[in-house]
């Protein structure tokens, strides 16, 4: 197993463009798969989509994570059923949950940057990065959601039902990615 991981790391170093494209495609499709684990709600589905963004952003770094999220949005805009509950289309991006989807790109940039800067060496730093990135995603999502629901209901529909789950997802992402990061640093 160790030899296979070492060979893979060496291949990626020699074939940077191919490795970047591969990481981008895998990242986008892991997020798409996790988005299908969802519970529909009236305006914004509760899904594992943000867990996918956390995992892929920490694992891929800034450039590949942003590329993966951009590809993910492009896949959905072009009609592939990649968004939560198999939704797709430009209408989803312009709808009540679209701000969260665009917020995922900002989230990927923040988490990927933090990962590139070594935050995965510390549980607290990685958790702090996850919380900051999630807050930015919420700000973007709530801003767009406010165009579709009364002002006094925005937090009820777009924030409160998600807080506990997103804290758990941040912890899970840190626990899953940090050991892999440490292993690859030793190779």
PDB file of C-alpha atoms in Angstrom:
ATOM      1  CA  UNK A   1       0.000   0.000   0.000  1.00  0.00           C
ATOM      2  CA  UNK A   2       2.787   2.392   0.958  1.00  0.00           C
ATOM      3  CA  UNK A   3       4.582   1.675  -2.328  1.00  0.00           C
ATOM      4  CA  UNK A   4       1.395   2.370  -4.304  1.00  0.00           C
ATOM      5  CA  UNK A   5       0.880   5.688  -2.522  1.00  0.00           C
ATOM      6  CA  UNK A   6       4.490   6.662  -3.147  1.00  0.00           C
ATOM      7  CA  UNK A   7       4.202   5.762  -6.834  1.00  0.00           C
ATOM      8  CA  UNK A   8       0.974   7.772  -7.111  1.00  0.00           C
ATOM      9  CA  UNK A   9       2.589  10.795  -5.485  1.00  0.00           C
ATOM     10  CA  UNK A  10       5.557  10.573  -7.853  1.00  0.00           C
ATOM     11  CA  UNK A  11       3.253  10.225 -10.887  1.00  0.00           C
ATOM     12  CA  UNK A  12       1.293  13.316  -9.807  1.00  0.00           C
ATOM     13  CA  UNK A  13       4.519  15.293  -9.418  1.00  0.00           C
ATOM     14  CA  UNK A  14       5.661  14.334 -12.940  1.00  0.00           C
ATOM     15  CA  UNK A  15       2.243  14.846 -14.575  1.00  0.00           C
ATOM     16  CA  UNK A  16       0.982  18.005 -12.910  1.00  0.00           C
ATOM     17  CA  UNK A  17      -1.561  19.031 -15.553  1.00  0.00           C
ATOM     18  CA  UNK A  18      -3.115  15.582 -15.759  1.00  0.00           C
ATOM     19  CA  UNK A  19      -3.124  15.313 -11.964  1.00  0.00           C
ATOM     20  CA  UNK A  20      -4.822  18.720 -11.673  1.00  0.00           C
ATOM     21  CA  UNK A  21      -7.546  17.742 -14.144  1.00  0.00           C
ATOM     22  CA  UNK A  22      -8.036  14.398 -12.398  1.00  0.00           C
ATOM     23  CA  UNK A  23      -8.298  16.070  -8.981  1.00  0.00           C
ATOM     24  CA  UNK A  24     -10.771  18.606 -10.368  1.00  0.00           C
ATOM     25  CA  UNK A  25     -13.044  15.971 -11.904  1.00  0.00           C
ATOM     26  CA  UNK A  26     -12.896  13.690  -8.865  1.00  0.00           C
ATOM     27  CA  UNK A  27     -13.549  16.599  -6.504  1.00  0.00           C
ATOM     28  CA  UNK A  28     -16.576  17.827  -8.464  1.00  0.00           C
ATOM     29  CA  UNK A  29     -18.081  14.370  -8.635  1.00  0.00           C
ATOM     30  CA  UNK A  30     -17.488  13.489  -4.974  1.00  0.00           C
ATOM     31  CA  UNK A  31     -19.415  16.658  -4.113  1.00  0.00           C
ATOM     32  CA  UNK A  32     -22.148  15.707  -6.600  1.00  0.00           C
ATOM     33  CA  UNK A  33     -22.460  12.236  -5.054  1.00  0.00           C
ATOM     34  CA  UNK A  34     -22.638  13.588  -1.499  1.00  0.00           C
ATOM     35  CA  UNK A  35     -25.219  16.186  -2.586  1.00  0.00           C
ATOM     36  CA  UNK A  36     -27.607  13.326  -3.303  1.00  0.00           C
ATOM     37  CA  UNK A  37     -27.659  12.420   0.390  1.00  0.00           C
ATOM     38  CA  UNK A  38     -30.263  15.071   1.109  1.00  0.00           C
ATOM     39  CA  UNK A  39     -33.465  15.840   2.952  1.00  0.00           C
ATOM     40  CA  UNK A  40     -35.726  18.198   1.004  1.00  0.00           C
ATOM     41  CA  UNK A  41     -36.943  21.338   2.772  1.00  0.00           C
ATOM     42  CA  UNK A  42     -39.027  24.176   1.326  1.00  0.00           C
ATOM     43  CA  UNK A  43     -36.185  26.457   0.198  1.00  0.00           C
ATOM     44  CA  UNK A  44     -32.761  24.886   0.865  1.00  0.00           C
ATOM     45  CA  UNK A  45     -32.186  21.123   1.152  1.00  0.00           C
ATOM     46  CA  UNK A  46     -30.243  19.677   4.070  1.00  0.00           C
ATOM     47  CA  UNK A  47     -27.532  17.614   2.374  1.00  0.00           C
ATOM     48  CA  UNK A  48     -24.013  16.246   2.653  1.00  0.00           C
ATOM     49  CA  UNK A  49     -23.001  18.590  -0.158  1.00  0.00           C
ATOM     50  CA  UNK A  50     -21.172  20.937   2.206  1.00  0.00           C
ATOM     51  CA  UNK A  51     -19.328  17.948   3.702  1.00  0.00           C
ATOM     52  CA  UNK A  52     -18.083  17.210   0.193  1.00  0.00           C
ATOM     53  CA  UNK A  53     -16.953  20.813  -0.203  1.00  0.00           C
ATOM     54  CA  UNK A  54     -15.115  20.675   3.128  1.00  0.00           C
ATOM     55  CA  UNK A  55     -13.417  17.358   2.347  1.00  0.00           C
ATOM     56  CA  UNK A  56     -12.427  18.204  -1.205  1.00  0.00           C
ATOM     57  CA  UNK A  57     -11.265  21.726  -0.396  1.00  0.00           C
ATOM     58  CA  UNK A  58      -9.013  20.580   2.426  1.00  0.00           C
ATOM     59  CA  UNK A  59      -7.709  17.677   0.360  1.00  0.00           C
ATOM     60  CA  UNK A  60      -7.169  19.432  -2.969  1.00  0.00           C
ATOM     61  CA  UNK A  61      -5.814  22.841  -2.011  1.00  0.00           C
ATOM     62  CA  UNK A  62      -7.006  26.215  -3.313  1.00  0.00           C
ATOM     63  CA  UNK A  63      -6.516  25.926  -7.073  1.00  0.00           C
ATOM     64  CA  UNK A  64      -7.914  22.427  -7.555  1.00  0.00           C
ATOM     65  CA  UNK A  65     -10.730  22.991  -5.040  1.00  0.00           C
ATOM     66  CA  UNK A  66     -11.926  26.162  -6.769  1.00  0.00           C
ATOM     67  CA  UNK A  67     -11.664  24.390 -10.131  1.00  0.00           C
ATOM     68  CA  UNK A  68     -13.652  21.429  -8.769  1.00  0.00           C
ATOM     69  CA  UNK A  69     -16.423  23.685  -7.435  1.00  0.00           C
ATOM     70  CA  UNK A  70     -16.523  25.663 -10.660  1.00  0.00           C
ATOM     71  CA  UNK A  71     -16.828  22.405 -12.613  1.00  0.00           C
ATOM     72  CA  UNK A  72     -19.549  21.233 -10.221  1.00  0.00           C
ATOM     73  CA  UNK A  73     -21.596  24.397 -10.834  1.00  0.00           C
ATOM     74  CA  UNK A  74     -20.999  24.106 -14.579  1.00  0.00           C
ATOM     75  CA  UNK A  75     -22.155  20.469 -14.554  1.00  0.00           C
ATOM     76  CA  UNK A  76     -25.355  21.487 -12.807  1.00  0.00           C
ATOM     77  CA  UNK A  77     -25.933  24.507 -15.039  1.00  0.00           C
ATOM     78  CA  UNK A  78     -25.542  22.325 -18.137  1.00  0.00           C
ATOM     79  CA  UNK A  79     -28.242  19.926 -16.952  1.00  0.00           C
ATOM     80  CA  UNK A  80     -26.496  17.176 -15.035  1.00  0.00           C
ATOM     81  CA  UNK A  81     -28.476  16.291 -11.875  1.00  0.00           C
ATOM     82  CA  UNK A  82     -25.621  17.076  -9.475  1.00  0.00           C
ATOM     83  CA  UNK A  83     -27.259  19.466  -7.024  1.00  0.00           C
ATOM     84  CA  UNK A  84     -29.074  18.295  -3.880  1.00  0.00           C
ATOM     85  CA  UNK A  85     -31.993  15.953  -4.579  1.00  0.00           C
ATOM     86  CA  UNK A  86     -30.920  15.548  -8.218  1.00  0.00           C
ATOM     87  CA  UNK A  87     -31.744  19.117  -9.154  1.00  0.00           C
ATOM     88  CA  UNK A  88     -30.022  20.855 -12.044  1.00  0.00           C
ATOM     89  CA  UNK A  89     -30.147  23.879 -14.304  1.00  0.00           C
ATOM     90  CA  UNK A  90     -29.490  27.584 -14.258  1.00  0.00           C
ATOM     91  CA  UNK A  91     -32.808  28.030 -12.440  1.00  0.00           C
ATOM     92  CA  UNK A  92     -31.346  26.318  -9.373  1.00  0.00           C
ATOM     93  CA  UNK A  93     -28.343  28.658  -9.431  1.00  0.00           C
ATOM     94  CA  UNK A  94     -30.649  31.671  -9.680  1.00  0.00           C
ATOM     95  CA  UNK A  95     -33.143  30.260  -7.167  1.00  0.00           C
ATOM     96  CA  UNK A  96     -33.431  30.255  -3.409  1.00  0.00           C
ATOM     97  CA  UNK A  97     -30.466  27.907  -2.844  1.00  0.00           C
ATOM     98  CA  UNK A  98     -28.194  29.383  -5.527  1.00  0.00           C
ATOM     99  CA  UNK A  99     -26.345  31.686  -3.145  1.00  0.00           C
ATOM    100  CA  UNK A 100     -25.208  28.682  -1.134  1.00  0.00           C
ATOM    101  CA  UNK A 101     -23.956  27.012  -4.327  1.00  0.00           C
ATOM    102  CA  UNK A 102     -21.953  30.098  -5.300  1.00  0.00           C
ATOM    103  CA  UNK A 103     -20.854  30.335  -1.672  1.00  0.00           C
ATOM    104  CA  UNK A 104     -19.294  26.889  -2.032  1.00  0.00           C
ATOM    105  CA  UNK A 105     -16.764  28.352  -4.470  1.00  0.00           C
ATOM    106  CA  UNK A 106     -15.762  30.977  -1.894  1.00  0.00           C
ATOM    107  CA  UNK A 107     -15.713  28.255   0.753  1.00  0.00           C
ATOM    108  CA  UNK A 108     -13.384  26.157  -1.425  1.00  0.00           C
ATOM    109  CA  UNK A 109     -11.048  29.115  -1.928  1.00  0.00           C
ATOM    110  CA  UNK A 110     -10.807  29.765   1.813  1.00  0.00           C
ATOM    111  CA  UNK A 111     -10.404  26.123   2.839  1.00  0.00           C
ATOM    112  CA  UNK A 112      -8.011  25.336   0.012  1.00  0.00           C
ATOM    113  CA  UNK A 113      -5.880  28.357   0.868  1.00  0.00           C
ATOM    114  CA  UNK A 114      -5.858  27.362   4.549  1.00  0.00           C
ATOM    115  CA  UNK A 115      -4.890  23.822   3.577  1.00  0.00           C
ATOM    116  CA  UNK A 116      -2.085  25.128   1.352  1.00  0.00           C
ATOM    117  CA  UNK A 117      -0.830  27.187   4.314  1.00  0.00           C
ATOM    118  CA  UNK A 118      -0.677  24.095   6.559  1.00  0.00           C
ATOM    119  CA  UNK A 119      -3.824  24.385   8.664  1.00  0.00           C
ATOM    120  CA  UNK A 120      -4.220  20.598   8.548  1.00  0.00           C
ATOM    121  CA  UNK A 121      -1.305  20.282  10.951  1.00  0.00           C
ATOM    122  CA  UNK A 122      -3.647  21.505  13.704  1.00  0.00           C
ATOM    123  CA  UNK A 123      -7.191  20.398  14.510  1.00  0.00           C
ATOM    124  CA  UNK A 124      -7.979  23.859  15.859  1.00  0.00           C
ATOM    125  CA  UNK A 125      -6.662  25.715  12.823  1.00  0.00           C
ATOM    126  CA  UNK A 126      -8.496  23.430  10.422  1.00  0.00           C
ATOM    127  CA  UNK A 127     -11.713  23.722  12.434  1.00  0.00           C
ATOM    128  CA  UNK A 128     -11.353  27.518  12.532  1.00  0.00           C
ATOM    129  CA  UNK A 129     -10.847  27.597   8.763  1.00  0.00           C
ATOM    130  CA  UNK A 130     -13.925  25.408   8.288  1.00  0.00           C
ATOM    131  CA  UNK A 131     -16.038  27.701  10.470  1.00  0.00           C
ATOM    132  CA  UNK A 132     -14.866  30.880   8.699  1.00  0.00           C
ATOM    133  CA  UNK A 133     -15.429  29.331   5.256  1.00  0.00           C
ATOM    134  CA  UNK A 134     -18.875  28.084   6.256  1.00  0.00           C
ATOM    135  CA  UNK A 135     -19.805  31.536   7.574  1.00  0.00           C
ATOM    136  CA  UNK A 136     -18.857  33.082   4.219  1.00  0.00           C
ATOM    137  CA  UNK A 137     -20.958  30.475   2.413  1.00  0.00           C
ATOM    138  CA  UNK A 138     -23.896  31.237   4.729  1.00  0.00           C
ATOM    139  CA  UNK A 139     -23.570  34.978   4.093  1.00  0.00           C
ATOM    140  CA  UNK A 140     -23.773  34.437   0.348  1.00  0.00           C
ATOM    141  CA  UNK A 141     -26.577  31.914   0.660  1.00  0.00           C
ATOM    142  CA  UNK A 142     -28.679  34.037   3.003  1.00  0.00           C
ATOM    143  CA  UNK A 143     -28.244  37.079   0.769  1.00  0.00           C
ATOM    144  CA  UNK A 144     -29.750  35.280  -2.212  1.00  0.00           C
ATOM    145  CA  UNK A 145     -32.374  33.478  -0.117  1.00  0.00           C
ATOM    146  CA  UNK A 146     -33.565  36.876   1.127  1.00  0.00           C
ATOM    147  CA  UNK A 147     -34.844  37.552  -2.394  1.00  0.00           C
ATOM    148  CA  UNK A 148     -37.274  34.631  -2.077  1.00  0.00           C
ATOM    149  CA  UNK A 149     -38.565  34.671   1.507  1.00  0.00           C
ATOM    150  CA  UNK A 150     -39.806  37.370   3.871  1.00  0.00           C
ATOM    151  CA  UNK A 151     -37.009  39.089   5.806  1.00  0.00           C
ATOM    152  CA  UNK A 152     -38.220  37.689   9.139  1.00  0.00           C
ATOM    153  CA  UNK A 153     -37.995  34.101   7.795  1.00  0.00           C
ATOM    154  CA  UNK A 154     -34.543  34.140   6.159  1.00  0.00           C
ATOM    155  CA  UNK A 155     -32.690  32.778   9.200  1.00  0.00           C
ATOM    156  CA  UNK A 156     -35.471  30.302   9.945  1.00  0.00           C
ATOM    157  CA  UNK A 157     -35.263  28.782   6.459  1.00  0.00           C
ATOM    158  CA  UNK A 158     -31.603  29.327   5.619  1.00  0.00           C
ATOM    159  CA  UNK A 159     -29.497  29.162   8.785  1.00  0.00           C
ATOM    160  CA  UNK A 160     -30.986  27.676  11.944  1.00  0.00           C
ATOM    161  CA  UNK A 161     -31.777  24.196  10.565  1.00  0.00           C
ATOM    162  CA  UNK A 162     -28.207  23.825   9.288  1.00  0.00           C
ATOM    163  CA  UNK A 163     -25.927  25.065  12.082  1.00  0.00           C
ATOM    164  CA  UNK A 164     -25.564  21.877  14.142  1.00  0.00           C
ATOM    165  CA  UNK A 165     -25.135  19.705  11.066  1.00  0.00           C
ATOM    166  CA  UNK A 166     -22.499  21.996   9.597  1.00  0.00           C
ATOM    167  CA  UNK A 167     -20.481  22.011  12.822  1.00  0.00           C
ATOM    168  CA  UNK A 168     -20.589  18.200  12.798  1.00  0.00           C
ATOM    169  CA  UNK A 169     -19.579  18.171   9.112  1.00  0.00           C
ATOM    170  CA  UNK A 170     -16.621  20.458   9.881  1.00  0.00           C
ATOM    171  CA  UNK A 171     -15.456  18.095  12.623  1.00  0.00           C
ATOM    172  CA  UNK A 172     -15.903  15.049  10.387  1.00  0.00           C
ATOM    173  CA  UNK A 173     -13.951  16.712   7.575  1.00  0.00           C
ATOM    174  CA  UNK A 174     -11.074  17.550   9.913  1.00  0.00           C
ATOM    175  CA  UNK A 175     -11.012  14.017  11.323  1.00  0.00           C
ATOM    176  CA  UNK A 176     -11.094  12.406   7.867  1.00  0.00           C
ATOM    177  CA  UNK A 177      -8.657  14.661   6.021  1.00  0.00           C
ATOM    178  CA  UNK A 178      -5.976  15.273   8.664  1.00  0.00           C
ATOM    179  CA  UNK A 179      -4.706  11.652   8.841  1.00  0.00           C
ATOM    180  CA  UNK A 180      -4.506  11.427   5.044  1.00  0.00           C
ATOM    181  CA  UNK A 181      -2.663  14.752   4.928  1.00  0.00           C
ATOM    182  CA  UNK A 182      -0.163  13.540   7.516  1.00  0.00           C
ATOM    183  CA  UNK A 183       0.369  10.262   5.662  1.00  0.00           C
ATOM    184  CA  UNK A 184       1.048  11.991   2.339  1.00  0.00           C
ATOM    185  CA  UNK A 185       3.482  14.403   4.009  1.00  0.00           C
ATOM    186  CA  UNK A 186       5.582  11.425   5.102  1.00  0.00           C
ATOM    187  CA  UNK A 187       5.788   9.933   1.629  1.00  0.00           C
TER     188      UNK A 187
END
